[in-house]
Each structure stands twice: as structure tokens, then as C-alpha cells.
Amino acid sequence: MMAPGDYTFLFALGMIFAFLDSFGIGANDVSNSFGAAVGSGSLNLKQAVLIASVCEFLGAFLMGSSTADTIKGGLIDVGLFSEQPELLMLAMVCALVGSSTWVLFASSRGLPVSTTHAIVGAITGAGIAGFGFNAVKWAGVGTIVLSWVISPLIAGLVTAAIFLVTRFLILKHQDSLKRGLTAIPFYFAITIFINVFYIIFKGSPGLSLSELPIGAIIGISFGIAVAVFLWCNFFLKVYLRRKLENEEPLRWYHSFYIPAVSTRTKAPENLEESSAVNEKSLKINGGGVDETETEGSANSGLVALDDTKPTPLSIFQKLKNKAFHGINQDIHAKTEEVENMHDRSTRYDSKTEELFCTLQVLTACFASFAHGSNDVANAIGPLTTIFYVWKHGMVDISGTAPIPVWILAYGGIAIDIGLLTYGYKVMATLGNNICYISPSRGFSLSLGTSLTVLTCSKLGLPVSTTHCITGATTSVGLCSGGGVKSINWKMLALVASSWILTLPAAALVSGCIFAIIINSPHKI
């Protein structure tokens, strides 16, 4: 019989592969939250990665426990392992190996796969290899599979409704900027109310927010939304009107005290060009310099600089370049086919679209928070099972053991590292290659996705954020004015094929490793 503390090497392997699985989640699924924000130009890659790192970690750390319970014990009958708890540890390690292997392979190829599919397939494969098909709770697997089909449809419908209302009320009108300025406080208030309500309603394991009465949750959410509405109406709207209508050179922080900011004159156009002309004129007329030399001749000092060898980088600089390699990438490169697909989408007034940049970033933050709360379960659920068996020497048949805070933090940190170093690959695939994304479209799909993920996460369904964001993006593309021609169907086919391959690939790797180990000869 296993004693507490036995098979420490399995616990150590579980820690390693749980980290790799969480790393893969960060590398692959980051595009779900911020790909659209980067693709539309609301954020650059560095800003998106840094903001997403904070949101992903907070979502995983504060609200990641209820989904982890489903992954931990809801897929296979852990009671079959009660007489040999060490086999359950081994099964979970093999599941993490199978899931992390496939997710990291797909990430290296820029393939957007569902990390939820991967861990479900891996745990199922290990269970079948150990005890046959009876070990799997097929009702639980069926519910999860059903959610994979329903979640993109729901996300698509919600997103389409948000975007169509926005297009009808604001974007299509001649005075779209004026209408947008009037509507922006309401959009902010509604967005804040929805997201705060769902966050409190889902609850934080450390703060017991979900225990609050529903009336208190609605009251808190409404109060915060009203405060945001008032700030937007008296500060943000004034700031945006002066910046976009009057074209005053304002900075973002002026929005917090805009009534105290004096009227600023618009900077003259082509300032650099006119300065260069004046400088050249002064040199020609007052300094005796020949015009042809000023315009086209190479400076001898610059030629000399070109001949010098580049200064070798220090070890610190090399390490810095390696560490920040993932956020110094250009993900906007497009093929001619993608450019043509973008051209079929209706373009709206650029200043009106700019109104939605802040909203898109806000909704992307909430979507990233929701993603962290949902997908951290994919790695820490099996790790929690491994840790419990190693610590207590028995199987948690009830499935009620609390998830340690350090495991939530461990998964969140690994997600952030994967996002920082490798997230750009899949973001480049999904950021702009399915359809044309503008700030208004990005806001709609981010809000639709976060609503779907947070709702399903509260219900304990480990939905795939990849499915949700893909359904939302597709619906926005179909509503963009070009119909089916506004969608990159080849990219969607690639995404769909990766979904189909993920579950069996992870199950095969996990099941084969588990079967080989438990059926191998061993020392007596």
C-alpha cells in the first residue's frame, strides 16, 4: 500500500510537465484574448503581451478552481485507482505528457489548437489504457463535447448581436462620430456591469464572492457601472470629442482631468517635412552649402561608420534579446489572398472606430481574465490530483479536496512565461487571418467571447476558448458586408482540422506511454 510521500519522482515529473502544459496554454491560447486587439491596431504586440500576462495570471490565481474540479475528477472513475493510488499519479503524469507534447508541437507550427481538447483526450487515453473503456465517465465527456459544439455557436450569436446593434445604431450613419460619442458611456457601463457581475457571480475561492446574495451582486455591479458611466460621460467623452473632433494633441492621461486641461492648438501637418525644408534653405542661403550635396551626397563620416564592424553584444544583451524575442515580432504580415479578403469588408469612419479602441482593450482584458480562469484547469487539475495522492497516499474519491493556492499561482506563472516567449506564433495565425478586424469588430467579438466563457466556466463546463473566439470571429466576418467572401475559409479549415486531430493525438500519446509503463517488466 502506498504511503504518504512515496513516488516523489512522479510528483516531480508532474510539476515539470504541468509547467510545460501551462506554458503551451500561454503560447497557444493567448491569441484568443488579444489577437484581435493587435490585429486591429488597438494595441501593439508588446502592450498586448504585458497586459495579457497580468490578466491571465489574475484569472488563473483568483478564479481558476471550479473548472479544475471538473478536469481533476470528472473525466475518469478515480475509484478504480483506490487500491493503487500510485497508478493514478502515473496516469495524470502521462496525461500531462500527452497534452503538453501536442500543444507545444502545434504552437511551434503556429496551429491554434484547443488545450481543453488536449487534456481531455490525454486523461481519457490514460484511463482507457489502464482500465478499459469502463474507466471513462462518458456522460461527462459527452457534456464536454456538447459544449464544444454549443460554445462557438453561442459566442457567434452573441457577438453578431452586439456588432449588428453597433453597426445599425452608430457605424452606418453619416454622423457616426457624434452618435458614437453619445453612446460610448453606455457601452462602457454595460460592458463593466456584465463583466463585474460574472466575475463576482463566479466567485473567487479566496474571497468567497459567490456566496453573496444575487441581489447584492447585482447591486455591486450596478453601482460600479454607474460610477464608470459618470466618469465616461463627464471625462472620457469630453476627452474623445476634443481629441477626435477638434484634433487637439492630447495624451491618454489627460482623460482623467480633462476639464482642467486648457484648449490646445492642433500641431501643423508635415511638421518634420517643413522643418527639413527650412533647414536645407538656411544651409543653402546662409552657410554656402551646395544643394545637391545636401540632398544626395553621402557623408564621409557615415561611409566610414558603414565600414566599421558591429559592436559585439554582451552576455546580458544576448540574454535580454532571447528573453524578449517573443514580443519583438511583426504579426501583421499578410498574403495577397488575405489582403483581398480584407478588402471585401466594409470600412467605417476611422475616427468612429477609434472610439472603440479603449472598449476593445477593456473587453480583451476581461476575455483574458476569463481565459485564465478557465484554461488553467487544463494543467493544474491533473497536478492537483498528483499532489493530493503524493501528500496523503490515497485517492480523493469525493473530489472535494481544495486546490492549493500555490498550484493556481504556479499555473498562472507558467501561462505568462509561455505567452511572453512563444505567444506570437499563434497570435499571428488568428490575429488577422480569419477576417478583417477593426476596433468595433474586435470589441464585439471579445465581449461575446468573455460572456460565453465566463458563463460556461461558472457552470463547470471546460469550454474551449479557441472555439469561442473562432465562432465569434467568424460571425463578425459574416456581418462585415462581404458575406462568405469576407472569411478566410482555408484558415478556418486549418483550425477545424487541428481541433479534430487534437483529442486523438493527445489520447494516443498519453495512453501509449501509460500502457507501456504499467505493462513493462519490473524488478521484484
Coordinates of C-alpha atoms in Angstrom, one line a residue:
M1 CA 0.0 0.0 0.0
M2 CA 1.3 3.4 -0.9
A3 CA 2.4 5.6 2.0
P4 CA 2.3 9.5 2.0
G5 CA 5.4 10.8 0.4
D6 CA 6.1 7.8 -1.8
Y7 CA 6.9 8.1 -5.5
T8 CA 8.3 11.6 -5.2
F9 CA 9.7 11.3 -8.6
L10 CA 6.2 11.1 -10.1
F11 CA 5.3 14.3 -8.3
A12 CA 8.5 16.0 -9.6
L13 CA 7.6 14.8 -13.2
G14 CA 4.1 16.1 -12.7
M15 CA 5.5 19.5 -11.7
I16 CA 7.7 19.6 -14.8
F17 CA 5.0 18.6 -17.3
A18 CA 2.3 20.7 -15.7
F19 CA 4.6 23.7 -16.2
L20 CA 5.1 22.7 -19.8
D21 CA 1.4 22.2 -20.3
S22 CA 0.7 25.7 -18.8
F23 CA 3.5 27.1 -20.9
G24 CA 1.8 25.7 -24.0
I25 CA -1.5 27.2 -22.9
G26 CA 0.1 30.6 -22.7
A27 CA 1.8 30.1 -26.0
N28 CA -1.2 28.8 -27.9
D29 CA -4.3 30.4 -26.4
V30 CA -3.1 33.9 -25.9
S31 CA -4.3 34.9 -29.3
N32 CA -7.9 34.1 -28.2
S33 CA -7.9 37.2 -26.0
F34 CA -5.6 39.8 -27.6
G35 CA -5.1 38.6 -31.2
A36 CA -8.0 40.8 -32.4
A37 CA -6.7 43.8 -30.4
V38 CA -3.3 43.6 -32.0
G39 CA -4.8 42.8 -35.4
S40 CA -7.0 45.9 -35.3
G41 CA -4.1 48.1 -34.2
S42 CA -5.7 49.0 -30.8
L43 CA -2.6 47.5 -29.1
N44 CA 0.9 46.6 -30.3
L45 CA 2.3 43.2 -29.6
K46 CA 4.4 44.3 -26.6
Q47 CA 1.4 46.1 -24.9
A48 CA -0.9 43.1 -25.6
V49 CA 1.6 40.6 -24.1
L50 CA 2.3 42.6 -21.0
I51 CA -1.4 43.3 -20.3
A52 CA -2.4 39.8 -21.0
S53 CA 0.3 38.5 -18.6
V54 CA -1.4 40.3 -15.7
C55 CA -4.9 39.4 -16.7
E56 CA -4.1 35.7 -17.4
F57 CA -2.4 35.3 -14.0
L58 CA -5.1 37.0 -12.0
G59 CA -7.8 34.9 -13.7
A60 CA -5.9 31.7 -13.0
F61 CA -5.0 32.7 -9.4
L62 CA -8.2 34.2 -8.3
M63 CA -10.9 32.2 -10.1
G64 CA -9.4 29.1 -11.6
S65 CA -10.7 26.5 -9.1
S66 CA -14.2 25.4 -10.2
T67 CA -13.2 24.3 -13.7
A68 CA -10.2 22.5 -12.2
D69 CA -12.6 20.3 -10.2
T70 CA -14.2 19.1 -13.4
I71 CA -10.9 18.2 -15.1
K72 CA -9.5 16.7 -11.9
G73 CA -12.0 14.0 -11.3
G74 CA -14.9 14.4 -13.7
L75 CA -13.5 12.5 -16.7
I76 CA -12.4 9.1 -15.4
D77 CA -13.6 7.0 -12.4
V78 CA -10.8 7.6 -9.9
G79 CA -12.3 5.0 -7.6
L80 CA -10.7 2.3 -9.8
F81 CA -7.4 3.6 -8.6
S82 CA -8.2 3.4 -4.9
E83 CA -6.2 0.3 -4.2
Q84 CA -3.2 1.6 -6.2
P85 CA -3.1 5.4 -5.8
E86 CA 0.3 5.5 -7.4
L87 CA -1.3 4.4 -10.7
L88 CA -3.5 7.5 -10.6
M89 CA -0.4 9.6 -10.2
L90 CA 1.2 7.9 -13.1
A91 CA -1.9 8.3 -15.2
M92 CA -2.0 12.0 -14.6
V93 CA 1.7 12.4 -15.4
C94 CA 1.1 10.6 -18.7
A95 CA -1.9 12.8 -19.4
L96 CA 0.3 15.9 -18.8
V97 CA 3.0 14.5 -21.1
G98 CA 0.4 13.8 -23.9
S99 CA -1.3 17.1 -23.6
S100 CA 1.9 19.2 -23.3
T101 CA 3.6 17.4 -26.2
W102 CA 0.8 18.0 -28.6
V103 CA 0.1 21.6 -27.6
L104 CA 3.8 22.6 -27.8
F105 CA 4.2 20.9 -31.2
A106 CA 1.1 22.7 -32.5
S107 CA 2.4 26.0 -31.1
S108 CA 5.7 25.6 -32.8
R109 CA 3.8 25.3 -36.1
G110 CA 1.5 28.2 -35.3
L111 CA -1.5 25.9 -35.2
P112 CA -4.3 27.2 -32.9
V113 CA -5.5 24.1 -31.0
S114 CA -7.8 23.6 -28.1
T115 CA -5.8 23.0 -24.9
T116 CA -9.0 21.8 -23.3
H117 CA -9.3 19.1 -26.0
A118 CA -5.7 18.1 -25.4
I119 CA -6.1 17.4 -21.7
V120 CA -9.5 15.8 -22.0
G121 CA -8.1 13.4 -24.7
A122 CA -5.0 12.8 -22.7
I123 CA -6.8 11.9 -19.4
T124 CA -9.3 9.8 -21.4
G125 CA -6.5 7.9 -23.2
A126 CA -4.7 7.1 -19.9
G127 CA -7.9 5.9 -18.3
I128 CA -8.7 3.6 -21.2
A129 CA -5.1 2.2 -21.3
G130 CA -5.3 1.4 -17.6
F131 CA -8.8 0.0 -17.1
G132 CA -10.5 -0.1 -20.4
F133 CA -13.4 2.0 -21.6
N134 CA -15.3 1.5 -18.3
A135 CA -12.8 3.8 -16.6
V136 CA -14.1 6.8 -18.5
K137 CA -17.2 8.8 -17.4
W138 CA -18.6 9.0 -20.9
A139 CA -21.5 11.2 -19.7
G140 CA -19.0 13.8 -18.5
V141 CA -17.0 13.6 -21.8
G142 CA -20.3 13.8 -23.7
T143 CA -21.3 17.0 -21.9
I144 CA -17.9 18.5 -22.6
V145 CA -18.1 17.5 -26.3
L146 CA -21.5 19.1 -26.5
S147 CA -20.2 22.3 -25.0
W148 CA -17.5 22.4 -27.7
V149 CA -20.3 22.4 -30.3
I150 CA -22.5 24.8 -28.5
S151 CA -19.9 27.3 -27.3
P152 CA -18.8 28.6 -30.7
L153 CA -22.5 28.9 -31.8
I154 CA -23.4 30.8 -28.7
A155 CA -20.3 33.0 -28.9
G156 CA -21.1 33.7 -32.6
L157 CA -24.7 34.6 -32.0
V158 CA -23.9 36.9 -29.0
T159 CA -21.1 38.6 -31.0
A160 CA -23.3 39.0 -34.1
A161 CA -26.0 40.7 -32.0
I162 CA -23.5 43.1 -30.4
F163 CA -21.9 44.0 -33.7
L164 CA -25.1 44.4 -35.6
V165 CA -26.6 46.7 -33.0
T166 CA -23.4 48.7 -33.0
R167 CA -23.4 48.9 -36.8
F168 CA -27.1 49.9 -37.0
L169 CA -27.1 52.5 -34.3
I170 CA -23.6 54.0 -34.9
L171 CA -21.3 52.9 -37.7
K172 CA -23.6 53.2 -40.7
H173 CA -24.8 56.8 -40.1
Q174 CA -23.4 60.0 -41.6
D175 CA -22.9 61.4 -38.1
S176 CA -21.4 58.2 -36.8
L177 CA -18.7 60.0 -34.6
K178 CA -21.4 62.2 -32.9
R179 CA -23.6 59.1 -32.3
G180 CA -20.5 57.2 -31.0
L181 CA -19.6 59.9 -28.6
T182 CA -23.2 59.8 -27.2
A183 CA -23.2 56.0 -26.9
I184 CA -19.7 55.4 -25.5
P185 CA -20.7 55.9 -21.8
F186 CA -23.5 53.4 -22.2
Y187 CA -21.2 50.9 -23.9
F188 CA -18.7 51.2 -21.1
A189 CA -21.3 50.9 -18.4
I190 CA -22.9 47.9 -19.9
T191 CA -19.5 46.2 -20.5
I192 CA -18.4 46.8 -16.9
F193 CA -21.8 45.7 -15.5
I194 CA -21.7 42.4 -17.4
N195 CA -18.1 41.5 -16.6
V196 CA -18.2 42.6 -13.0
F197 CA -21.4 40.7 -12.4
Y198 CA -20.0 37.5 -13.9
I199 CA -16.7 37.8 -12.1
I200 CA -18.4 38.2 -8.7
F201 CA -21.1 35.6 -9.5
K202 CA -18.4 33.0 -10.4
G203 CA -16.6 33.9 -7.3
S204 CA -13.0 33.9 -6.1
P205 CA -12.0 30.9 -3.9
G206 CA -10.1 33.2 -1.6
L207 CA -12.7 35.9 -1.2
S208 CA -15.9 33.7 -1.3
L209 CA -17.6 36.2 -3.6
S210 CA -20.0 33.6 -5.0
E211 CA -21.6 33.3 -1.5
L212 CA -23.1 36.8 -1.8
P213 CA -26.8 37.0 -2.4
I214 CA -27.8 37.6 -6.1
G215 CA -29.3 41.0 -5.1
A216 CA -26.0 42.1 -3.6
I217 CA -24.1 41.0 -6.7
I218 CA -26.4 42.9 -9.0
G219 CA -26.2 46.0 -6.7
I220 CA -22.4 46.0 -6.6
S221 CA -22.2 45.5 -10.3
F222 CA -24.7 48.3 -11.0
G223 CA -23.0 50.7 -8.6
I224 CA -19.6 50.2 -10.3
A225 CA -21.3 50.5 -13.8
V226 CA -23.0 53.8 -12.7
A227 CA -19.6 55.2 -11.5
V228 CA -18.0 54.2 -14.8
F229 CA -20.8 55.8 -16.7
L230 CA -20.5 59.1 -14.9
W231 CA -16.7 59.2 -15.5
C232 CA -17.1 58.4 -19.1
N233 CA -19.9 61.0 -19.6
F234 CA -18.1 63.9 -17.9
F235 CA -14.4 63.0 -18.6
L236 CA -13.8 60.4 -21.3
K237 CA -16.5 61.7 -23.7
V238 CA -15.1 65.2 -23.4
Y239 CA -11.6 63.9 -23.9
L240 CA -12.5 62.0 -27.0
R241 CA -14.5 64.8 -28.5
R242 CA -11.6 67.2 -28.1
K243 CA -9.1 64.6 -29.4
L244 CA -11.1 63.4 -32.4
E245 CA -13.4 66.2 -33.4
N246 CA -11.1 69.2 -32.5
E247 CA -7.9 67.1 -33.1
E248 CA -6.2 68.5 -30.1
P249 CA -2.8 66.9 -29.3
L250 CA -3.9 65.3 -26.0
R251 CA -2.2 62.4 -24.1
W252 CA -4.1 59.5 -22.7
Y253 CA -3.7 60.6 -19.1
H254 CA -5.5 63.9 -19.8
S255 CA -8.7 61.9 -19.8
F256 CA -8.6 61.7 -16.0
Y257 CA -8.6 65.5 -15.6
I258 CA -9.8 66.8 -18.9
P259 CA -11.9 69.8 -17.6
A260 CA -8.7 71.3 -16.2
V261 CA -6.7 70.9 -19.5
S262 CA -6.6 74.1 -21.5
T263 CA -7.5 74.2 -25.2
R264 CA -4.6 73.1 -27.3
T265 CA -3.8 74.1 -30.8
K266 CA -3.6 71.3 -33.4
A267 CA 0.0 70.7 -34.5
P268 CA 0.8 71.7 -38.1
E269 CA 0.8 68.9 -40.7
N270 CA 4.0 67.7 -42.2
L271 CA 6.0 69.4 -39.4
E272 CA 9.1 67.3 -40.0
E273 CA 9.0 67.9 -43.7
S274 CA 8.6 71.7 -43.4
S275 CA 11.4 71.8 -40.8
A276 CA 13.7 69.8 -43.1
V277 CA 13.0 72.2 -46.0
N278 CA 13.7 75.3 -43.8
E279 CA 16.9 73.8 -42.5
K280 CA 18.0 73.0 -46.0
S281 CA 17.1 76.5 -47.2
L282 CA 19.1 78.1 -44.3
K283 CA 22.1 76.0 -45.1
I284 CA 22.0 76.8 -48.8
N285 CA 21.5 80.5 -48.4
G286 CA 23.4 81.3 -45.3
G287 CA 26.0 78.6 -45.0
G288 CA 27.3 78.2 -48.5
V289 CA 26.4 74.6 -48.8
D290 CA 25.7 73.2 -52.2
E291 CA 22.1 71.9 -52.5
T292 CA 22.9 68.8 -54.4
E293 CA 25.4 67.8 -51.7
T294 CA 22.7 68.3 -49.0
E295 CA 20.1 66.2 -50.8
G296 CA 22.0 63.3 -52.3
S297 CA 25.7 63.2 -51.4
A298 CA 26.9 60.6 -48.9
N299 CA 28.5 62.0 -45.8
S300 CA 32.1 60.7 -45.5
G301 CA 31.6 60.2 -41.8
L302 CA 28.6 57.9 -42.4
V303 CA 30.5 56.0 -45.0
A304 CA 33.3 55.4 -42.5
L305 CA 30.7 54.2 -40.0
D306 CA 29.3 51.7 -42.5
D307 CA 32.8 50.2 -42.9
T308 CA 33.2 49.5 -39.1
K309 CA 32.3 46.2 -37.7
P310 CA 29.2 46.0 -35.4
T311 CA 29.9 46.1 -31.7
P312 CA 29.5 42.6 -30.3
L313 CA 26.7 42.1 -27.9
S314 CA 27.3 41.5 -24.2
I315 CA 26.0 38.4 -22.5
F316 CA 23.4 40.5 -20.8
Q317 CA 22.2 41.9 -24.1
K318 CA 22.1 38.5 -25.7
L319 CA 20.0 37.1 -22.8
K320 CA 17.7 40.2 -23.0
N321 CA 17.2 39.6 -26.7
K322 CA 16.4 36.0 -26.1
A323 CA 14.0 36.8 -23.2
F324 CA 12.1 39.4 -25.2
H325 CA 12.2 37.6 -28.5
G326 CA 8.5 36.8 -28.4
I327 CA 7.4 40.4 -28.0
N328 CA 9.6 41.8 -30.8
Q329 CA 7.8 40.1 -33.6
D330 CA 5.8 41.5 -36.5
I331 CA 2.5 39.6 -36.7
H332 CA 0.9 41.9 -39.4
A333 CA 2.4 40.3 -42.4
K334 CA -0.4 39.4 -44.9
T335 CA -0.5 37.4 -48.1
E336 CA -2.2 38.8 -51.2
E337 CA -5.1 36.4 -50.6
V338 CA -5.7 37.8 -47.1
E339 CA -5.4 41.4 -48.3
N340 CA -8.1 40.7 -50.9
M341 CA -10.3 39.1 -48.3
H342 CA -9.9 42.2 -46.0
D343 CA -10.8 44.5 -48.9
R344 CA -14.3 42.9 -49.2
S345 CA -15.2 44.0 -45.7
T346 CA -17.0 47.3 -45.2
R347 CA -14.8 50.0 -43.7
Y348 CA -16.3 52.6 -41.4
D349 CA -15.2 56.1 -40.3
S350 CA -11.7 55.8 -38.8
K351 CA -12.4 58.3 -36.0
T352 CA -15.6 56.4 -35.0
E353 CA -13.6 53.2 -35.0
E354 CA -11.1 54.8 -32.7
L355 CA -13.8 55.3 -30.1
F356 CA -13.9 51.5 -29.7
C357 CA -10.1 51.1 -29.2
T358 CA -10.4 51.5 -25.4
L359 CA -13.5 49.4 -25.2
Q360 CA -11.8 46.7 -27.2
V361 CA -8.8 46.7 -24.9
L362 CA -11.1 46.6 -21.9
T363 CA -13.1 43.6 -23.2
A364 CA -9.9 41.9 -24.2
C365 CA -8.7 42.2 -20.6
F366 CA -11.9 40.6 -19.4
A367 CA -11.7 37.9 -22.0
S368 CA -8.1 37.2 -21.0
F369 CA -9.1 37.1 -17.3
A370 CA -11.9 34.6 -18.2
H371 CA -9.4 32.6 -20.2
G372 CA -7.0 32.4 -17.3
S373 CA -9.8 31.3 -15.0
N374 CA -10.9 28.5 -17.4
D375 CA -7.8 27.1 -19.1
V376 CA -5.5 27.0 -16.1
A377 CA -7.6 23.9 -15.1
N378 CA -6.2 22.0 -18.0
A379 CA -2.8 21.8 -16.3
I380 CA -3.4 22.2 -12.6
G381 CA -6.3 19.8 -12.4
P382 CA -4.0 16.7 -13.1
L383 CA -1.2 18.3 -10.9
T384 CA -3.7 18.8 -8.0
T385 CA -4.6 15.1 -8.2
I386 CA -0.9 14.1 -8.3
F387 CA -0.1 16.3 -5.3
Y388 CA -3.0 15.1 -3.3
V389 CA -2.1 11.4 -3.8
W390 CA 1.6 12.1 -3.1
K391 CA 0.7 14.0 0.1
H392 CA -2.0 11.7 1.5
G393 CA -1.1 8.3 0.0
M394 CA -4.7 7.9 -1.1
V395 CA -7.2 8.8 -3.9
D396 CA -9.5 11.8 -3.4
I397 CA -12.6 9.8 -4.4
S398 CA -15.0 12.6 -3.3
G399 CA -13.3 15.2 -5.5
T400 CA -13.8 17.8 -2.8
A401 CA -10.2 18.4 -1.8
P402 CA -9.4 22.1 -2.1
I403 CA -6.9 23.2 -4.7
P404 CA -3.8 24.7 -3.1
V405 CA -3.2 28.4 -3.8
W406 CA 0.4 27.8 -4.8
I407 CA -0.7 25.4 -7.6
L408 CA -3.0 28.1 -9.0
A409 CA -0.1 30.6 -8.9
Y410 CA 2.3 28.0 -10.4
G411 CA -0.1 27.5 -13.4
G412 CA -0.6 31.2 -13.8
I413 CA 3.1 32.0 -13.9
A414 CA 3.8 29.2 -16.4
I415 CA 1.0 30.6 -18.7
D416 CA 2.6 34.1 -18.6
I417 CA 6.0 32.7 -19.5
G418 CA 4.6 30.8 -22.4
L419 CA 2.7 33.9 -23.5
L420 CA 5.8 36.2 -23.3
T421 CA 8.2 33.9 -25.1
Y422 CA 6.1 32.0 -27.7
G423 CA 2.6 33.5 -27.9
Y424 CA 3.3 35.5 -31.1
K425 CA 3.2 32.4 -33.3
V426 CA -0.5 31.5 -32.9
M427 CA -1.4 35.2 -32.5
A428 CA 0.0 35.8 -36.0
T429 CA -2.3 33.0 -37.3
L430 CA -5.5 34.2 -35.6
G431 CA -4.9 37.9 -35.2
N432 CA -5.9 39.0 -38.7
N433 CA -6.1 36.0 -41.0
I434 CA -9.7 34.8 -40.5
C435 CA -11.4 38.1 -41.3
Y436 CA -10.8 41.8 -41.2
I437 CA -10.8 43.1 -37.7
S438 CA -11.4 46.7 -36.7
P439 CA -11.8 48.1 -33.2
S440 CA -15.6 47.9 -33.3
R441 CA -15.5 44.3 -34.5
G442 CA -12.8 43.4 -32.0
F443 CA -14.8 44.9 -29.2
S444 CA -17.9 42.8 -30.2
L445 CA -16.1 39.5 -30.5
S446 CA -14.1 40.0 -27.3
L447 CA -17.3 40.8 -25.3
G448 CA -19.2 37.9 -26.9
T449 CA -16.3 35.5 -26.1
S450 CA -15.9 36.6 -22.5
L451 CA -19.6 36.3 -21.9
T452 CA -19.7 32.7 -23.2
V453 CA -16.5 31.6 -21.4
L454 CA -17.4 33.1 -18.1
T455 CA -20.9 31.6 -18.2
C456 CA -19.8 28.1 -19.1
S457 CA -16.9 28.3 -16.6
K458 CA -19.4 29.1 -13.8
L459 CA -21.4 26.1 -14.9
G460 CA -18.3 24.0 -14.6
L461 CA -18.0 23.3 -18.3
P462 CA -14.4 23.4 -19.5
V463 CA -15.3 25.1 -22.8
S464 CA -12.6 25.8 -25.4
T465 CA -11.8 29.4 -25.7
T466 CA -10.4 28.6 -29.1
H467 CA -13.8 27.5 -30.2
C468 CA -15.5 30.6 -28.7
I469 CA -13.2 33.1 -30.3
T470 CA -13.3 31.4 -33.6
G471 CA -17.1 31.3 -33.6
A472 CA -17.2 35.0 -32.6
T473 CA -14.6 36.0 -35.2
T474 CA -16.4 34.1 -38.0
S475 CA -19.7 35.7 -37.1
V476 CA -18.2 39.2 -37.2
G477 CA -16.7 38.4 -40.6
L478 CA -20.0 37.2 -41.9
C479 CA -21.6 40.5 -40.7
S480 CA -18.9 42.7 -42.3
G481 CA -20.6 43.4 -45.6
G482 CA -18.9 40.9 -47.9
G483 CA -20.8 37.8 -46.8
V484 CA -19.0 34.5 -47.1
K485 CA -16.2 36.1 -49.1
S486 CA -15.2 38.1 -46.1
I487 CA -14.0 34.9 -44.4
N488 CA -10.7 33.1 -44.9
W489 CA -12.2 29.6 -45.2
K490 CA -8.8 28.0 -45.7
M491 CA -7.7 29.3 -42.3
L492 CA -10.9 28.1 -40.8
A493 CA -10.4 24.6 -42.3
L494 CA -6.9 24.6 -40.8
V495 CA -8.3 25.5 -37.4
A496 CA -11.0 22.8 -37.7
S497 CA -8.5 20.1 -38.7
S498 CA -6.3 21.0 -35.7
W499 CA -9.4 20.6 -33.5
I500 CA -10.1 17.1 -35.0
L501 CA -6.6 15.9 -34.5
T502 CA -6.0 17.3 -31.0
L503 CA -8.1 14.9 -28.9
P504 CA -7.0 11.6 -30.6
A505 CA -3.3 12.7 -30.8
A506 CA -3.1 13.6 -27.1
A507 CA -5.1 10.4 -26.1
L508 CA -2.7 8.3 -28.2
V509 CA 0.5 9.7 -26.7
S510 CA -0.8 9.5 -23.1
G511 CA -2.4 6.1 -23.5
C512 CA 0.6 4.5 -25.2
I513 CA 3.0 5.8 -22.6
F514 CA 0.8 4.7 -19.7
A515 CA 0.2 1.3 -21.3
I516 CA 3.9 0.7 -21.9
I517 CA 4.9 1.6 -18.3
I518 CA 2.3 -0.4 -16.5
N519 CA 2.9 -3.5 -18.7
S520 CA 6.7 -3.4 -18.7
P521 CA 8.7 -5.9 -16.7
H522 CA 9.9 -4.6 -13.4
K523 CA 12.2 -5.6 -10.6
I524 CA 10.7 -7.8 -7.9

